[in-house]
């Protein structure tokens, strides 16, 4: 146990030294910004149908710190579950993922997203129909935009699907959903599993991706 602790301590010292050497070669302002970016969590927003399910999927990814269910992409202020579900607001059910960029990259999250949705249908996912269940990647900033667009282009050019309906659009205001929707799969495991199974989500994903 002592030997293991010493090994971990030594590894931490070596890593810290490596980062110090990298930052030492930068102008002070750039180094400070790089340090902040390396230490700070980042966020990503995805719409993949029912937010209970896509939240549950992403919270299992190593490096993801949390996922919040919410609404984005509409025009009506202060959306609620009832108004969004009725299709009256233009919003999509979505999740905001908070992650550690040192452990998982945005590009890896985008690839994970693809393989947990059906991108071949418009304004629906599995048993849920309507634009509120559309698939979309909501990017923040030019770096996320470039990654998301390149990933979609690669998928389209692969010939795997005749058409990819998933949108790649800028992120607007994200409204966190009501508390009872957060971690629904943990709070209501039986109801959640029944819904996910009867909606055919996993079966359809397996059929679409053949993986």
XYZ file of N, CA, C and O in Angstrom:
844
model
N 0.831 -1.204 0.000
C 0.000 0.000 0.000
C 0.864 1.251 0.000
O 0.621 2.196 -0.724
N 1.920 1.257 0.864
C 2.813 2.420 0.921
C 3.518 2.607 -0.411
O 3.659 3.722 -0.917
N 3.977 1.473 -0.992
C 4.666 1.545 -2.283
C 3.749 2.112 -3.357
O 4.159 2.911 -4.183
N 2.463 1.693 -3.321
C 1.523 2.200 -4.316
C 1.311 3.707 -4.148
O 1.267 4.453 -5.114
N 1.193 4.163 -2.896
C 1.001 5.588 -2.645
C 2.196 6.398 -3.131
O 2.059 7.482 -3.700
N 3.376 5.863 -2.892
C 4.580 6.554 -3.354
C 4.617 6.637 -4.877
O 5.008 7.649 -5.448
N 4.178 5.557 -5.539
C 4.159 5.541 -7.004
C 3.191 6.575 -7.542
O 3.489 7.301 -8.499
N 2.014 6.661 -6.908
C 1.025 7.638 -7.351
C 1.523 9.061 -7.122
O 1.323 9.948 -7.951
N 2.181 9.275 -5.979
C 2.721 10.590 -5.672
C 3.779 10.990 -6.677
O 3.811 12.125 -7.172
N 4.654 10.060 -7.017
C 5.706 10.327 -7.987
C 5.116 10.630 -9.357
O 5.557 11.549 -10.057
N 4.082 9.879 -9.729
C 3.430 10.115 -11.025
C 2.821 11.497 -11.071
O 2.886 12.198 -12.080
N 2.223 11.918 -9.945
C 1.629 13.247 -9.889
C 2.673 14.337 -10.020
O 2.470 15.344 -10.694
N 3.830 14.128 -9.389
C 4.913 15.109 -9.485
C 5.427 15.209 -10.914
O 5.665 16.308 -11.431
N 5.596 14.058 -11.564
C 6.073 14.048 -12.949
C 5.088 14.750 -13.859
O 5.470 15.556 -14.720
N 3.772 14.482 -13.674
C 2.750 15.110 -14.506
C 2.727 16.614 -14.297
O 2.658 17.389 -15.249
N 2.793 17.034 -13.038
C 2.794 18.465 -12.742
C 4.005 19.144 -13.362
O 3.927 20.263 -13.888
N 5.158 18.464 -13.301
C 6.373 19.015 -13.893
C 6.244 19.161 -15.402
O 6.675 20.155 -15.985
N 5.609 18.166 -16.029
C 5.423 18.220 -17.481
C 4.556 19.395 -17.878
O 4.849 20.126 -18.825
N 3.441 19.597 -17.137
C 2.570 20.725 -17.421
C 3.288 22.043 -17.200
O 3.133 23.000 -17.955
N 4.106 22.100 -16.149
C 4.851 23.329 -15.862
C 5.788 23.669 -17.014
O 5.927 24.840 -17.402
N 6.431 22.664 -17.582
C 7.342 22.899 -18.695
C 6.592 23.398 -19.926
O 7.083 24.257 -20.664
N 5.401 22.842 -20.158
C 4.598 23.280 -21.306
C 4.197 24.739 -21.143
O 4.330 25.555 -22.050
N 3.669 25.082 -19.959
C 3.206 26.438 -19.720
C 4.355 27.444 -19.689
O 4.164 28.619 -20.013
N 5.559 26.990 -19.302
C 6.701 27.896 -19.187
C 7.090 28.492 -20.523
O 7.625 29.597 -20.594
N 6.796 27.777 -21.604
C 7.165 28.281 -22.922
C 6.142 29.214 -23.541
O 6.325 29.682 -24.666
N 5.065 29.499 -22.814
C 4.000 30.357 -23.335
C 4.104 31.761 -22.755
O 4.622 31.952 -21.656
N 3.561 32.751 -23.483
C 3.414 34.078 -22.880
C 2.522 33.970 -21.649
O 1.638 33.110 -21.599
N 2.723 34.820 -20.644
C 1.986 34.696 -19.378
C 0.471 34.626 -19.538
O -0.179 33.785 -18.924
N -0.113 35.491 -20.362
C -1.572 35.499 -20.510
C -2.068 34.205 -21.146
O -3.085 33.636 -20.734
N -1.330 33.727 -22.145
C -1.712 32.479 -22.803
C -1.559 31.294 -21.855
O -2.402 30.383 -21.840
N -0.504 31.308 -21.045
C -0.280 30.228 -20.094
C -1.398 30.170 -19.060
O -1.886 29.095 -18.711
N -1.815 31.331 -18.581
C -2.897 31.385 -17.596
C -4.196 30.844 -18.179
O -4.937 30.117 -17.520
N -4.467 31.223 -19.416
C -5.677 30.744 -20.077
C -5.621 29.234 -20.283
O -6.614 28.521 -20.070
N -4.449 28.735 -20.681
C -4.284 27.300 -20.908
C -4.454 26.522 -19.614
O -5.057 25.452 -19.584
N -3.913 27.065 -18.526
C -4.061 26.404 -17.225
C -5.537 26.325 -16.835
O -6.009 25.301 -16.338
N -6.255 27.422 -17.041
C -7.675 27.456 -16.680
C -8.476 26.464 -17.509
O -9.354 25.757 -17.001
N -8.169 26.400 -18.802
C -8.890 25.485 -19.681
C -8.603 24.027 -19.332
O -9.481 23.164 -19.417
N -7.354 23.766 -18.949
C -6.973 22.391 -18.606
C -7.651 21.931 -17.318
O -7.962 20.757 -17.151
N -7.899 22.873 -16.417
C -8.461 22.507 -15.118
C -9.978 22.550 -15.093
O -10.611 21.855 -14.306
N -10.579 23.384 -15.944
C -12.013 23.623 -15.866
C -12.832 22.556 -16.594
O -12.447 22.104 -17.674
N -13.953 22.139 -16.016
C -14.864 21.244 -16.733
C -15.445 21.959 -17.949
O -15.499 23.188 -17.996
N -15.895 21.198 -18.929
C -16.510 21.749 -20.126
C -17.924 21.189 -20.256
O -18.293 20.238 -19.560
N -18.715 21.785 -21.135
C -20.090 21.315 -21.326
C -20.351 21.025 -22.800
O -19.713 21.587 -23.691
N -21.302 20.145 -23.031
C -21.752 19.790 -24.379
C -23.250 19.534 -24.310
O -23.740 19.016 -23.300
N -23.972 19.885 -25.360
C -25.427 19.738 -25.354
C -25.865 18.865 -26.531
O -25.485 19.128 -27.682
N -26.666 17.861 -26.224
C -27.156 16.927 -27.244
C -28.655 16.704 -27.063
O -29.148 16.629 -25.939
N -29.351 16.580 -28.184
C -30.757 16.181 -28.178
C -30.845 14.812 -28.833
O -30.425 14.645 -29.979
N -31.398 13.866 -28.089
C -31.451 12.500 -28.603
C -32.738 11.792 -28.243
O -32.722 10.650 -27.813
N -33.857 12.517 -28.421
C -35.125 11.929 -28.017
C -35.349 12.108 -26.534
O -34.902 13.104 -25.943
N -36.023 11.171 -25.922
C -36.356 11.250 -24.498
C -35.117 11.545 -23.661
O -34.135 10.802 -23.696
N -35.174 12.644 -22.902
C -33.968 13.014 -22.153
C -33.680 12.092 -20.981
O -32.542 12.011 -20.521
N -34.681 11.367 -20.496
C -34.388 10.381 -19.445
C -33.338 9.381 -19.920
O -32.425 9.018 -19.184
N -33.511 8.934 -21.169
C -32.669 7.860 -21.701
C -31.281 8.345 -22.075
O -30.273 7.703 -21.751
N -31.207 9.464 -22.778
C -29.903 9.942 -23.232
C -29.072 10.437 -22.047
O -27.843 10.323 -22.020
N -29.749 10.948 -20.999
C -29.046 11.325 -19.772
C -28.425 10.097 -19.117
O -27.260 10.109 -18.712
N -29.215 9.026 -19.035
C -28.712 7.788 -18.436
C -27.518 7.242 -19.199
O -26.548 6.763 -18.607
N -27.573 7.315 -20.530
C -26.467 6.820 -21.354
C -25.186 7.605 -21.088
O -24.119 7.024 -20.865
N -25.281 8.933 -21.103
C -24.077 9.750 -20.975
C -23.487 9.714 -19.574
O -22.269 9.865 -19.411
N -24.304 9.513 -18.559
C -23.760 9.497 -17.205
C -22.937 8.245 -16.920
O -22.277 8.160 -15.892
N -22.947 7.305 -17.849
C -22.118 6.102 -17.712
C -20.747 6.262 -18.387
O -19.903 5.366 -18.286
N -20.530 7.365 -19.070
C -19.279 7.576 -19.803
C -18.173 8.026 -18.845
O -18.351 9.023 -18.125
N -17.042 7.345 -18.806
C -15.921 7.797 -17.972
C -15.490 9.208 -18.370
O -15.325 9.505 -19.553
N -15.345 10.066 -17.394
C -14.963 11.448 -17.670
C -16.142 12.399 -17.663
O -15.965 13.615 -17.560
N -17.363 11.870 -17.765
C -18.557 12.707 -17.651
C -18.853 12.912 -16.176
O -18.958 11.953 -15.404
N -18.978 14.157 -15.780
C -19.212 14.491 -14.380
C -20.697 14.490 -14.037
O -21.084 14.097 -12.945
N -21.521 14.950 -14.988
C -22.961 14.965 -14.766
C -23.660 15.239 -16.088
O -23.055 15.690 -17.051
N -24.970 14.953 -16.105
C -25.807 15.295 -17.252
C -27.132 15.810 -16.717
O -27.714 15.211 -15.811
N -27.588 16.929 -17.270
C -28.843 17.533 -16.853
C -29.850 17.460 -17.992
O -29.526 17.769 -19.132
N -31.075 17.090 -17.669
C -32.138 17.112 -18.666
C -32.699 18.527 -18.775
O -32.788 19.250 -17.771
N -33.075 18.908 -20.002
C -33.613 20.252 -20.183
C -34.181 20.467 -21.565
O -34.411 19.514 -22.321
N -34.389 21.727 -21.897
C -35.024 22.106 -23.157
C -34.181 23.175 -23.856
O -33.630 24.074 -23.218
N -34.103 23.071 -25.198
C -33.300 24.018 -25.966
C -33.834 24.080 -27.392
O -34.499 23.158 -27.866
N -33.554 25.203 -28.048
C -33.863 25.317 -29.472
C -35.232 25.875 -29.796
O -35.632 25.882 -30.964
N -35.956 26.367 -28.793
C -37.284 26.906 -29.042
C -37.335 28.414 -28.968
O -36.317 29.083 -28.817
N -38.522 28.941 -29.084
C -38.711 30.399 -29.095
C -39.534 30.898 -27.916
O -39.521 32.084 -27.617
N -40.230 29.993 -27.249
C -41.076 30.390 -26.128
C -40.260 30.451 -24.839
O -39.566 29.494 -24.512
N -40.325 31.569 -24.114
C -39.554 31.652 -22.860
C -40.149 30.747 -21.779
O -41.333 30.418 -21.796
N -39.290 30.338 -20.865
C -39.694 29.531 -19.709
C -40.472 28.278 -20.105
O -41.609 28.060 -19.642
N -39.899 27.439 -20.942
C -40.616 26.224 -21.348
C -40.810 25.268 -20.171
O -39.984 25.207 -19.264
N -41.890 24.532 -20.215
C -42.170 23.505 -19.220
C -42.311 22.171 -19.937
O -42.452 22.110 -21.165
N -42.306 21.102 -19.165
C -42.445 19.777 -19.765
C -43.766 19.658 -20.514
O -43.822 19.112 -21.614
N -44.811 20.196 -19.933
C -46.123 20.108 -20.563
C -46.156 20.849 -21.899
O -46.657 20.335 -22.902
N -45.601 22.065 -21.939
C -45.646 22.849 -23.172
C -44.725 22.277 -24.239
O -45.068 22.254 -25.428
N -43.551 21.802 -23.846
C -42.625 21.209 -24.807
C -43.191 19.897 -25.347
O -43.147 19.640 -26.558
N -43.743 19.075 -24.473
C -44.312 17.795 -24.900
C -45.470 17.983 -25.873
O -45.691 17.150 -26.755
N -46.197 19.076 -25.719
C -47.315 19.362 -26.613
C -46.849 19.856 -27.977
O -47.650 19.966 -28.913
N -45.551 20.152 -28.093
C -45.007 20.625 -29.363
C -45.304 22.073 -29.651
O -45.261 22.505 -30.808
N -45.577 22.858 -28.594
C -46.003 24.247 -28.792
C -44.871 25.265 -28.738
O -45.089 26.446 -29.031
N -43.664 24.857 -28.358
C -42.614 25.844 -28.074
C -41.449 25.828 -29.057
O -40.649 26.766 -29.068
N -41.311 24.770 -29.828
C -40.172 24.647 -30.733
C -38.937 24.066 -30.083
O -37.918 23.854 -30.746
N -39.009 23.790 -28.787
C -37.855 23.228 -28.081
C -37.684 21.736 -28.368
O -38.628 21.059 -28.775
N -36.489 21.274 -28.115
C -36.204 19.838 -28.124
C -35.844 19.412 -26.711
O -35.239 20.177 -25.956
N -36.243 18.203 -26.349
C -35.719 17.624 -25.119
C -34.227 17.371 -25.347
O -33.830 16.842 -26.386
N -33.410 17.747 -24.386
C -31.962 17.646 -24.563
C -31.287 17.445 -23.223
O -31.918 17.498 -22.170
N -29.988 17.210 -23.290
C -29.191 17.121 -22.071
C -27.971 18.026 -22.186
O -27.433 18.241 -23.270
N -27.560 18.551 -21.059
C -26.307 19.310 -20.981
C -25.320 18.475 -20.183
O -25.525 18.189 -19.009
N -24.260 18.079 -20.853
C -23.252 17.201 -20.266
C -22.092 18.043 -19.742
O -21.538 18.877 -20.472
N -21.735 17.838 -18.509
C -20.538 18.455 -17.940
C -19.472 17.373 -17.840
O -19.734 16.300 -17.282
N -18.302 17.647 -18.414
C -17.281 16.604 -18.490
C -15.886 17.158 -18.234
O -15.650 18.376 -18.291
N -14.974 16.238 -17.970
C -13.575 16.578 -17.731
C -12.803 16.364 -19.031
O -12.590 15.221 -19.445
N -12.371 17.436 -19.707
C -11.668 17.296 -20.984
C -10.358 16.521 -20.892
O -9.853 16.039 -21.905
N -9.822 16.389 -19.682
C -8.594 15.616 -19.513
C -8.864 14.115 -19.571
O -7.945 13.325 -19.767
N -10.143 13.738 -19.412
C -10.488 12.321 -19.392
C -11.301 11.889 -20.607
O -11.261 10.715 -20.995
N -12.058 12.789 -21.174
C -12.845 12.474 -22.372
C -12.956 13.736 -23.212
O -13.155 14.831 -22.677
N -12.793 13.593 -24.514
C -12.814 14.755 -25.395
C -14.218 15.012 -25.927
O -15.088 14.132 -25.913
N -14.418 16.209 -26.431
C -15.702 16.542 -27.061
C -15.954 15.638 -28.261
O -17.080 15.166 -28.468
N -14.912 15.376 -29.032
C -15.057 14.501 -30.200
C -15.526 13.103 -29.791
O -16.351 12.492 -30.473
N -15.007 12.606 -28.682
C -15.422 11.283 -28.199
C -16.888 11.295 -27.757
O -17.624 10.323 -27.972
N -17.319 12.397 -27.155
C -18.717 12.509 -26.757
C -19.634 12.544 -27.973
O -20.720 11.954 -27.958
N -19.202 13.239 -29.008
C -20.003 13.291 -30.241
C -20.144 11.898 -30.842
O -21.234 11.490 -31.252
N -19.059 11.149 -30.873
C -19.120 9.793 -31.428
C -20.005 8.897 -30.566
O -20.751 8.059 -31.087
N -19.942 9.078 -29.270
C -20.814 8.310 -28.370
C -22.276 8.651 -28.641
O -23.140 7.765 -28.670
N -22.545 9.925 -28.830
C -23.912 10.371 -29.119
C -24.481 9.677 -30.347
O -25.598 9.158 -30.316
N -23.716 9.669 -31.438
C -24.223 9.064 -32.675
C -24.720 7.649 -32.429
O -25.781 7.259 -32.933
N -23.957 6.900 -31.682
C -24.257 5.481 -31.519
C -25.289 5.173 -30.441
O -25.511 4.020 -30.092
N -25.944 6.230 -29.974
C -27.033 6.034 -29.022
C -28.325 6.700 -29.482
O -29.258 6.875 -28.683
N -28.374 7.051 -30.770
C -29.588 7.617 -31.363
C -29.816 6.991 -32.731
O -28.959 6.274 -33.262
N -30.982 7.278 -33.298
C -31.290 6.890 -34.673
C -31.280 8.158 -35.520
O -32.250 8.919 -35.523
N -30.194 8.423 -36.245
C -30.094 9.663 -37.019
C -30.808 9.611 -38.367
O -30.762 10.573 -39.127
N -31.474 8.502 -38.647
C -32.074 8.304 -39.975
C -33.524 8.762 -40.057
O -34.155 8.616 -41.104
N -34.064 9.300 -38.959
C -35.460 9.733 -38.951
C -35.541 11.211 -38.570
O -34.684 11.729 -37.854
N -36.584 11.871 -39.046
C -36.769 13.294 -38.787
C -37.892 13.505 -37.774
O -38.956 12.909 -37.873
N -37.622 14.343 -36.803
C -38.632 14.757 -35.826
C -39.268 13.581 -35.094
O -40.482 13.551 -34.861
N -38.441 12.646 -34.704
C -38.893 11.556 -33.863
C -37.689 10.763 -33.382
O -36.599 10.864 -33.948
N -37.891 9.997 -32.332
C -36.926 9.001 -31.886
C -37.714 7.855 -31.285
O -38.459 8.030 -30.297
N -37.600 6.704 -31.948
C -38.213 5.484 -31.440
C -39.735 5.665 -31.337
O -40.349 6.006 -32.339
N -40.337 5.509 -30.161
C -41.800 5.608 -30.089
C -42.297 7.042 -29.930
O -43.505 7.285 -29.950
N -41.394 7.987 -29.756
C -41.790 9.380 -29.527
C -41.743 10.178 -30.829
O -40.702 10.219 -31.496
N -42.838 10.833 -31.172
C -42.932 11.597 -32.409
C -43.112 13.080 -32.121
O -43.709 13.466 -31.129
N -42.570 13.900 -33.018
C -42.672 15.343 -32.883
C -41.306 15.985 -32.890
O -40.301 15.357 -32.563
N -41.254 17.257 -33.270
C -39.964 17.952 -33.359
C -39.273 18.077 -32.010
O -38.059 18.273 -31.943
N -40.042 17.958 -30.932
C -39.445 18.022 -29.597
C -38.563 16.811 -29.316
O -37.783 16.813 -28.367
N -38.669 15.789 -30.171
C -37.842 14.586 -30.016
C -36.806 14.458 -31.140
O -36.262 13.379 -31.370
N -36.536 15.546 -31.829
C -35.542 15.522 -32.899
C -34.145 15.304 -32.333
O -33.884 15.574 -31.153
N -33.245 14.835 -33.177
C -31.852 14.694 -32.760
C -31.071 15.920 -33.211
O -31.283 16.440 -34.317
N -30.165 16.358 -32.365
C -29.373 17.551 -32.691
C -28.137 17.618 -31.808
O -28.133 17.128 -30.676
N -27.100 18.217 -32.374
C -25.903 18.567 -31.611
C -25.885 20.085 -31.521
O -25.820 20.771 -32.551
N -25.987 20.612 -30.331
C -25.993 22.057 -30.119
C -24.586 22.480 -29.687
O -24.184 22.212 -28.553
N -23.867 23.111 -30.586
C -22.473 23.441 -30.302
C -22.336 24.819 -29.662
O -23.169 25.714 -29.848
N -21.255 24.964 -28.897
C -20.883 26.238 -28.290
C -19.475 26.586 -28.746
O -18.524 25.898 -28.371
N -19.340 27.592 -29.575
C -18.027 28.021 -30.033
C -17.582 27.323 -31.305
O -18.134 26.289 -31.709
N -16.570 27.898 -31.917
C -16.089 27.408 -33.214
C -15.454 26.018 -33.135
O -15.539 25.240 -34.088
N -14.796 25.715 -32.024
C -14.141 24.407 -31.905
C -15.173 23.282 -31.884
O -15.037 22.291 -32.606
N -16.211 23.431 -31.086
C -17.260 22.416 -31.056
C -17.974 22.340 -32.409
O -18.312 21.241 -32.873
N -18.211 23.483 -33.016
C -18.865 23.493 -34.325
C -18.063 22.691 -35.339
O -18.616 21.861 -36.080
N -16.758 22.921 -35.385
C -15.898 22.226 -36.345
C -15.909 20.723 -36.110
O -16.003 19.923 -37.053
N -15.836 20.310 -34.851
C -15.832 18.883 -34.526
C -17.158 18.237 -34.907
O -17.192 17.172 -35.538
N -18.263 18.877 -34.529
C -19.585 18.308 -34.795
C -19.873 18.227 -36.293
O -20.375 17.210 -36.793
N -19.558 19.279 -37.025
C -19.818 19.286 -38.469
C -18.950 18.263 -39.187
O -19.420 17.576 -40.102
N -17.695 18.160 -38.775
C -16.803 17.181 -39.404
C -17.278 15.761 -39.133
O -17.241 14.894 -40.024
N -17.756 15.529 -37.928
C -18.246 14.199 -37.577
C -19.486 13.841 -38.397
O -19.600 12.718 -38.906
N -20.396 14.791 -38.540
C -21.598 14.526 -39.341
C -21.237 14.294 -40.804
O -21.769 13.391 -41.457
N -20.320 15.101 -41.329
C -19.896 14.940 -42.724
C -19.275 13.565 -42.947
O -19.539 12.901 -43.958
N -18.454 13.137 -42.005
C -17.832 11.810 -42.109
C -18.894 10.723 -42.142
O -18.810 9.774 -42.940
N -19.886 10.852 -41.301
C -20.967 9.860 -41.263
C -21.753 9.859 -42.574
O -22.064 8.797 -43.121
N -22.042 11.038 -43.091
C -22.786 11.130 -44.352
C -22.004 10.529 -45.508
O -22.563 9.826 -46.352
N -20.719 10.794 -45.550
C -19.884 10.314 -46.659
C -19.570 8.821 -46.545
O -19.138 8.218 -47.532
N -19.799 8.256 -45.381
C -19.509 6.829 -45.197
C -20.465 5.958 -46.004
O -20.173 4.790 -46.265
N -21.626 6.505 -46.365
C -22.617 5.728 -47.095
C -23.408 4.782 -46.217
O -24.199 3.974 -46.718
N -23.210 4.891 -44.934
C -23.904 3.993 -44.006
C -25.410 4.225 -44.018
O -26.195 3.286 -43.908
N -25.803 5.489 -44.127
C -27.219 5.849 -44.155
C -27.513 6.680 -45.400
O -26.662 7.449 -45.854
N -28.723 6.556 -45.916
C -29.095 7.334 -47.094
C -29.227 8.813 -46.769
O -28.960 9.676 -47.614
N -29.637 9.131 -45.527
C -29.729 10.524 -45.102
C -29.571 10.604 -43.593
O -30.068 9.736 -42.865
N -28.872 11.636 -43.136
C -28.696 11.887 -41.709
C -29.490 13.145 -41.369
O -29.189 14.233 -41.856
N -30.514 12.994 -40.537
C -31.397 14.111 -40.221
C -30.954 14.912 -39.004
O -31.508 15.975 -38.725
N -29.983 14.413 -38.282
C -29.517 15.102 -37.074
C -28.999 16.494 -37.408
O -28.182 16.666 -38.311
N -29.465 17.486 -36.674
C -29.048 18.869 -36.890
C -27.747 19.160 -36.142
O -27.496 18.608 -35.077
N -26.944 20.043 -36.711
C -25.795 20.618 -36.015
C -26.036 22.116 -35.996
O -25.941 22.789 -37.021
N -26.386 22.633 -34.831
C -26.846 24.020 -34.726
C -26.251 24.687 -33.489
O -25.881 24.013 -32.520
N -26.155 26.023 -33.513
C -25.603 26.716 -32.344
C -26.510 26.579 -31.131
O -27.745 26.559 -31.255
N -25.899 26.492 -29.985
C -26.661 26.375 -28.736
C -27.192 27.736 -28.319
O -26.449 28.716 -28.271
N -28.475 27.784 -28.045
C -29.064 28.969 -27.447
C -29.225 28.738 -25.958
O -28.448 28.016 -25.336
N -30.251 29.300 -25.392
C -30.491 29.148 -23.956
C -30.941 27.729 -23.633
O -31.841 27.189 -24.275
N -30.314 27.148 -22.658
C -30.675 25.818 -22.178
C -31.444 25.983 -20.879
O -30.933 26.545 -19.911
N -32.690 25.501 -20.860
C -33.518 25.575 -19.659
C -33.524 24.215 -18.972
O -33.917 23.210 -19.579
N -33.074 24.181 -17.745
C -33.042 22.926 -17.000
C -34.471 22.458 -16.734
O -35.339 23.241 -16.332
N -34.726 21.192 -16.981
C -36.061 20.634 -16.789
C -36.405 20.519 -15.304
O -35.535 20.649 -14.429
N -37.656 20.262 -15.056
C -38.147 20.120 -13.697
C -37.360 19.041 -12.939
O -36.879 18.090 -13.524
N -37.294 19.222 -11.629
C -36.438 18.366 -10.813
C -36.789 16.884 -10.941
O -35.892 16.034 -10.915
N -38.072 16.567 -11.082
C -38.435 15.154 -11.116
C -37.937 14.446 -12.371
O -37.923 13.214 -12.426
N -37.499 15.213 -13.372
C -36.929 14.598 -14.571
C -35.437 14.281 -14.410
O -34.907 13.443 -15.138
N -34.772 14.949 -13.487
C -33.335 14.757 -13.324
C -33.070 13.383 -12.705
O -33.693 13.007 -11.708
N -32.136 12.641 -13.324
C -31.787 11.297 -12.837
C -33.028 10.415 -12.699
O -33.155 9.619 -11.760
N -33.936 10.550 -13.657
C -35.175 9.781 -13.594
C -34.887 8.285 -13.538
O -35.573 7.532 -12.845
N -33.864 7.869 -14.264
C -33.545 6.440 -14.314
C -33.088 5.895 -12.960
O -33.184 4.688 -12.705
N -32.597 6.771 -12.092
C -32.193 6.366 -10.748
C -33.349 6.474 -9.758
O -33.491 5.637 -8.864
N -34.181 7.485 -9.933
C -35.295 7.706 -9.009
C -36.439 6.723 -9.244
O -37.154 6.362 -8.306
N -36.635 6.352 -10.513
C -37.763 5.490 -10.875
C -37.285 4.361 -11.795
O -37.675 4.295 -12.969
N -36.436 3.488 -11.297
C -35.799 2.486 -12.169
C -36.778 1.537 -12.863
O -36.556 1.178 -14.026
N -37.853 1.155 -12.206
C -38.790 0.211 -12.819
C -39.571 0.889 -13.940
O -39.683 0.351 -15.058
N -40.117 2.076 -13.657
C -40.854 2.811 -14.691
C -39.941 3.172 -15.860
O -40.336 3.095 -17.019
N -38.718 3.568 -15.536
C -37.763 3.938 -16.575
C -37.449 2.746 -17.478
O -37.482 2.852 -18.705
N -37.141 1.622 -16.889
C -36.784 0.444 -17.681
C -37.966 -0.021 -18.532
O -37.790 -0.408 -19.684
N -39.173 0.056 -17.973
C -40.369 -0.326 -18.729
C -40.540 0.581 -19.944
O -40.773 0.111 -21.058
N -40.402 1.897 -19.715
C -40.533 2.853 -20.827
C -39.468 2.595 -21.890
O -39.771 2.524 -23.089
N -38.218 2.464 -21.472
C -37.121 2.308 -22.431
C -37.300 1.037 -23.261
O -37.056 1.048 -24.474
N -37.736 -0.026 -22.625
C -37.913 -1.295 -23.331
C -39.095 -1.239 -24.289
O -38.981 -1.624 -25.448
N -40.243 -0.775 -23.801
C -41.442 -0.752 -24.651
C -41.328 0.263 -25.779
O -41.948 0.086 -26.836
N -40.525 1.296 -25.576
C -40.325 2.295 -26.636
C -39.408 1.758 -27.728
O -39.341 2.312 -28.823
N -38.668 0.693 -27.438
C -37.832 0.056 -28.446
C -36.517 0.754 -28.728
O -35.900 0.525 -29.775
N -36.063 1.553 -27.787
C -34.860 2.351 -28.026
C -33.629 1.488 -28.300
O -32.953 1.637 -29.323
N -33.314 0.597 -27.394
C -32.090 -0.193 -27.525
C -32.146 -1.136 -28.721
O -31.141 -1.323 -29.420
N -33.320 -1.710 -28.957
C -33.465 -2.614 -30.096
C -33.250 -1.874 -31.412
O -32.591 -2.382 -32.330
N -33.802 -0.665 -31.508
C -33.665 0.111 -32.747
C -32.224 0.592 -32.942
O -31.695 0.560 -34.060
N -31.583 1.024 -31.863
C -30.184 1.462 -31.968
C -29.315 0.312 -32.463
O -28.454 0.489 -33.342
N -29.549 -0.859 -31.933
C -28.779 -2.034 -32.360
C -29.040 -2.347 -33.820
O -28.112 -2.685 -34.577
N -30.291 -2.207 -34.246
C -30.640 -2.459 -35.636
C -29.994 -1.453 -36.582
O -29.476 -1.795 -37.647
N -30.023 -0.174 -36.182
C -29.491 0.905 -37.027
C -27.975 0.795 -37.173
O -27.425 0.911 -38.268
N -27.290 0.586 -36.044
C -25.833 0.614 -36.053
C -25.204 -0.764 -36.265
O -24.004 -0.851 -36.540
N -26.008 -1.815 -36.078
C -25.517 -3.182 -36.282
C -24.252 -3.434 -35.471
O -23.266 -3.990 -35.953
N -24.278 -3.006 -34.240
C -23.124 -3.155 -33.339
C -23.555 -3.793 -32.034
O -24.698 -3.686 -31.621
